[in-house]
Amino acid sequence: MKRNGILNAELSGALATLGHTDLLMVVDAGFPIPREAHRVDLALAENLPDLRTVLGLIADELIVEGVVRAEDVPSNNPRLDAWLRDRFADAEFTTRPHADMLGELARQAKVIVRTGAFEPWGNIGLLCGVDVPRWFGGEGVIVPDYYASKL
């Protein structure tokens, strides 16, 4: 039996397929997931599981270099925005129009994880990164300027 981390076999397997620059979306219960998307549906009931729990567990397993959220989040759901900034403190944050989150971004996602969240603008994109010290910490390796601050 797996000792810790994400126990859901489908979610654990989907996370293992992700590489640098891949996009994973963690979305609320009402998100219109495209038919062709790799959907991992965790929703059981209202707020089960909730968005923050799922994002937190995923954050413990992935290196996230970018967080994408609807442009409405900072102004209309500031508690979610503050939580995201705290949980993903080393990531670069960007915003997109809500319609882009539901359409264009969803079509670009390699995996979409549906939660039971009833959370306004609770659709978050995570861009996968690399463990900079492990990749660029070797002797004689020149670290690109854009990663130097992460060493």
Coordinates of C-alpha atoms in Angstrom, one line a residue:
M1 CA 0.0 0.0 0.0
K2 CA 1.2 3.5 -0.8
R3 CA 2.5 5.2 2.4
N4 CA 1.4 8.8 1.8
G5 CA 0.4 11.4 -0.7
I6 CA -2.4 11.1 -3.2
L7 CA -4.1 7.7 -2.9
N8 CA -6.6 8.1 -5.7
A9 CA -5.1 5.8 -8.4
E10 CA -6.4 7.8 -11.4
L11 CA -5.2 11.2 -10.0
S12 CA -1.8 9.8 -8.9
G13 CA -1.3 8.2 -12.4
A14 CA -2.4 11.4 -14.2
L15 CA 0.1 13.5 -12.2
A16 CA 2.9 11.1 -13.1
T17 CA 2.3 11.9 -16.8
L18 CA 3.0 15.6 -16.4
G19 CA 6.3 17.3 -17.5
H20 CA 7.8 20.7 -17.6
T21 CA 5.4 23.3 -19.0
D22 CA 2.3 21.0 -18.9
L23 CA -0.9 22.5 -17.7
L24 CA -3.1 20.9 -15.1
M25 CA -6.4 22.5 -14.1
V26 CA -8.2 22.0 -10.8
V27 CA -11.7 23.1 -11.3
D28 CA -15.0 23.5 -9.4
A29 CA -18.1 21.3 -9.6
G30 CA -19.7 23.3 -12.4
F31 CA -16.8 23.6 -14.8
P32 CA -17.6 22.6 -18.4
I33 CA -14.8 20.1 -19.0
P34 CA -14.2 19.5 -22.8
R35 CA -15.2 16.1 -24.0
E36 CA -11.6 15.3 -25.2
A37 CA -9.9 16.3 -22.0
H38 CA -8.3 13.8 -19.6
R39 CA -10.8 14.2 -16.8
V40 CA -10.2 13.0 -13.2
D41 CA -13.5 13.5 -11.5
L42 CA -13.2 13.6 -7.7
A43 CA -16.5 15.3 -7.0
L44 CA -18.7 13.5 -4.4
A45 CA -21.1 16.2 -3.1
E46 CA -21.1 20.0 -2.6
N47 CA -17.6 21.0 -1.5
L48 CA -16.5 17.3 -1.2
P49 CA -13.6 17.5 -1.9
D50 CA -13.1 21.2 -1.6
L51 CA -10.8 23.1 -4.0
R52 CA -8.1 24.0 -1.4
T53 CA -7.6 20.5 -0.2
V54 CA -7.2 19.1 -3.7
L55 CA -4.8 21.9 -4.7
G56 CA -2.8 21.5 -1.6
L57 CA -2.4 17.8 -2.1
I58 CA -1.4 18.3 -5.7
A59 CA 1.1 21.0 -4.7
D60 CA 2.8 18.5 -2.4
E61 CA 3.5 16.3 -5.4
L62 CA 4.2 18.7 -8.2
I63 CA 6.6 21.5 -8.9
V64 CA 4.5 24.4 -9.9
E65 CA 6.1 27.4 -11.7
G66 CA 2.9 29.1 -12.8
V67 CA -0.6 29.7 -11.5
V68 CA -3.3 30.9 -13.8
R69 CA -6.7 32.1 -12.5
A70 CA -9.5 34.2 -13.8
E71 CA -9.0 37.9 -13.7
D72 CA -12.0 38.1 -11.3
V73 CA -10.2 36.2 -8.5
P74 CA -8.0 38.9 -7.0
S75 CA -11.0 41.4 -6.8
N76 CA -14.0 39.1 -6.3
N77 CA -12.5 36.2 -4.3
P78 CA -9.6 37.8 -2.5
R79 CA -9.4 35.0 0.1
L80 CA -8.8 32.4 -2.6
D81 CA -6.2 34.6 -4.2
A82 CA -4.4 35.1 -0.9
W83 CA -4.5 31.3 -0.2
L84 CA -3.1 30.6 -3.7
R85 CA -0.3 33.2 -3.3
D86 CA 0.6 31.7 0.1
R87 CA 0.5 28.0 -1.1
F88 CA 2.3 28.7 -4.4
A89 CA 4.7 31.4 -3.1
D90 CA 7.4 30.6 -5.6
A91 CA 5.2 30.5 -8.7
E92 CA 4.5 33.2 -11.2
F93 CA 0.9 34.4 -11.2
T94 CA -1.1 35.4 -14.2
T95 CA -4.8 36.1 -14.9
R96 CA -7.0 35.4 -17.9
P97 CA -10.6 36.4 -18.7
H98 CA -13.1 33.9 -17.2
A99 CA -14.2 32.9 -20.6
D100 CA -10.6 31.9 -21.5
M101 CA -10.4 29.7 -18.4
L102 CA -13.6 27.9 -19.4
G103 CA -12.6 27.6 -23.1
E104 CA -9.1 28.1 -24.5
L105 CA -7.2 27.2 -21.3
A106 CA -9.3 24.1 -20.7
R107 CA -8.6 22.8 -24.2
Q108 CA -4.8 23.3 -23.5
A109 CA -4.8 21.4 -20.2
K110 CA -3.2 17.9 -20.2
V111 CA -5.3 16.9 -17.2
I112 CA -8.4 18.5 -15.6
V113 CA -9.3 17.5 -12.0
R114 CA -12.9 18.2 -11.0
T115 CA -13.6 18.9 -7.4
G116 CA -16.9 19.2 -5.5
A117 CA -16.1 22.9 -4.9
F118 CA -18.9 25.4 -5.0
E119 CA -16.4 28.3 -5.1
P120 CA -16.7 31.4 -7.2
W121 CA -14.0 31.4 -9.9
G122 CA -12.7 28.2 -8.4
N123 CA -10.9 27.1 -11.6
I124 CA -7.1 27.2 -11.3
G125 CA -4.4 26.3 -13.8
L126 CA -1.1 25.0 -12.6
L127 CA 1.9 25.1 -14.9
C128 CA 4.4 22.4 -14.1
G129 CA 8.0 23.3 -13.5
V130 CA 11.3 21.7 -12.7
D131 CA 13.3 21.2 -9.5
V132 CA 15.9 23.8 -10.3
P133 CA 18.6 22.7 -7.8
R134 CA 18.3 19.1 -9.0
W135 CA 18.5 20.0 -12.7
F136 CA 21.0 22.9 -12.6
G137 CA 22.9 22.3 -9.3
G138 CA 25.6 20.1 -10.9
E139 CA 29.2 21.1 -11.1
G140 CA 30.0 23.0 -14.3
V141 CA 26.3 23.6 -15.2
I142 CA 25.5 27.1 -16.1
V143 CA 22.1 28.2 -14.8
P144 CA 20.0 30.3 -17.1
D145 CA 19.2 33.8 -15.7
Y146 CA 15.5 33.0 -15.3
Y147 CA 16.3 30.1 -12.9
A148 CA 19.2 31.7 -11.0
S149 CA 17.0 33.0 -8.2
K150 CA 15.6 29.5 -7.5
L151 CA 19.0 27.9 -6.8

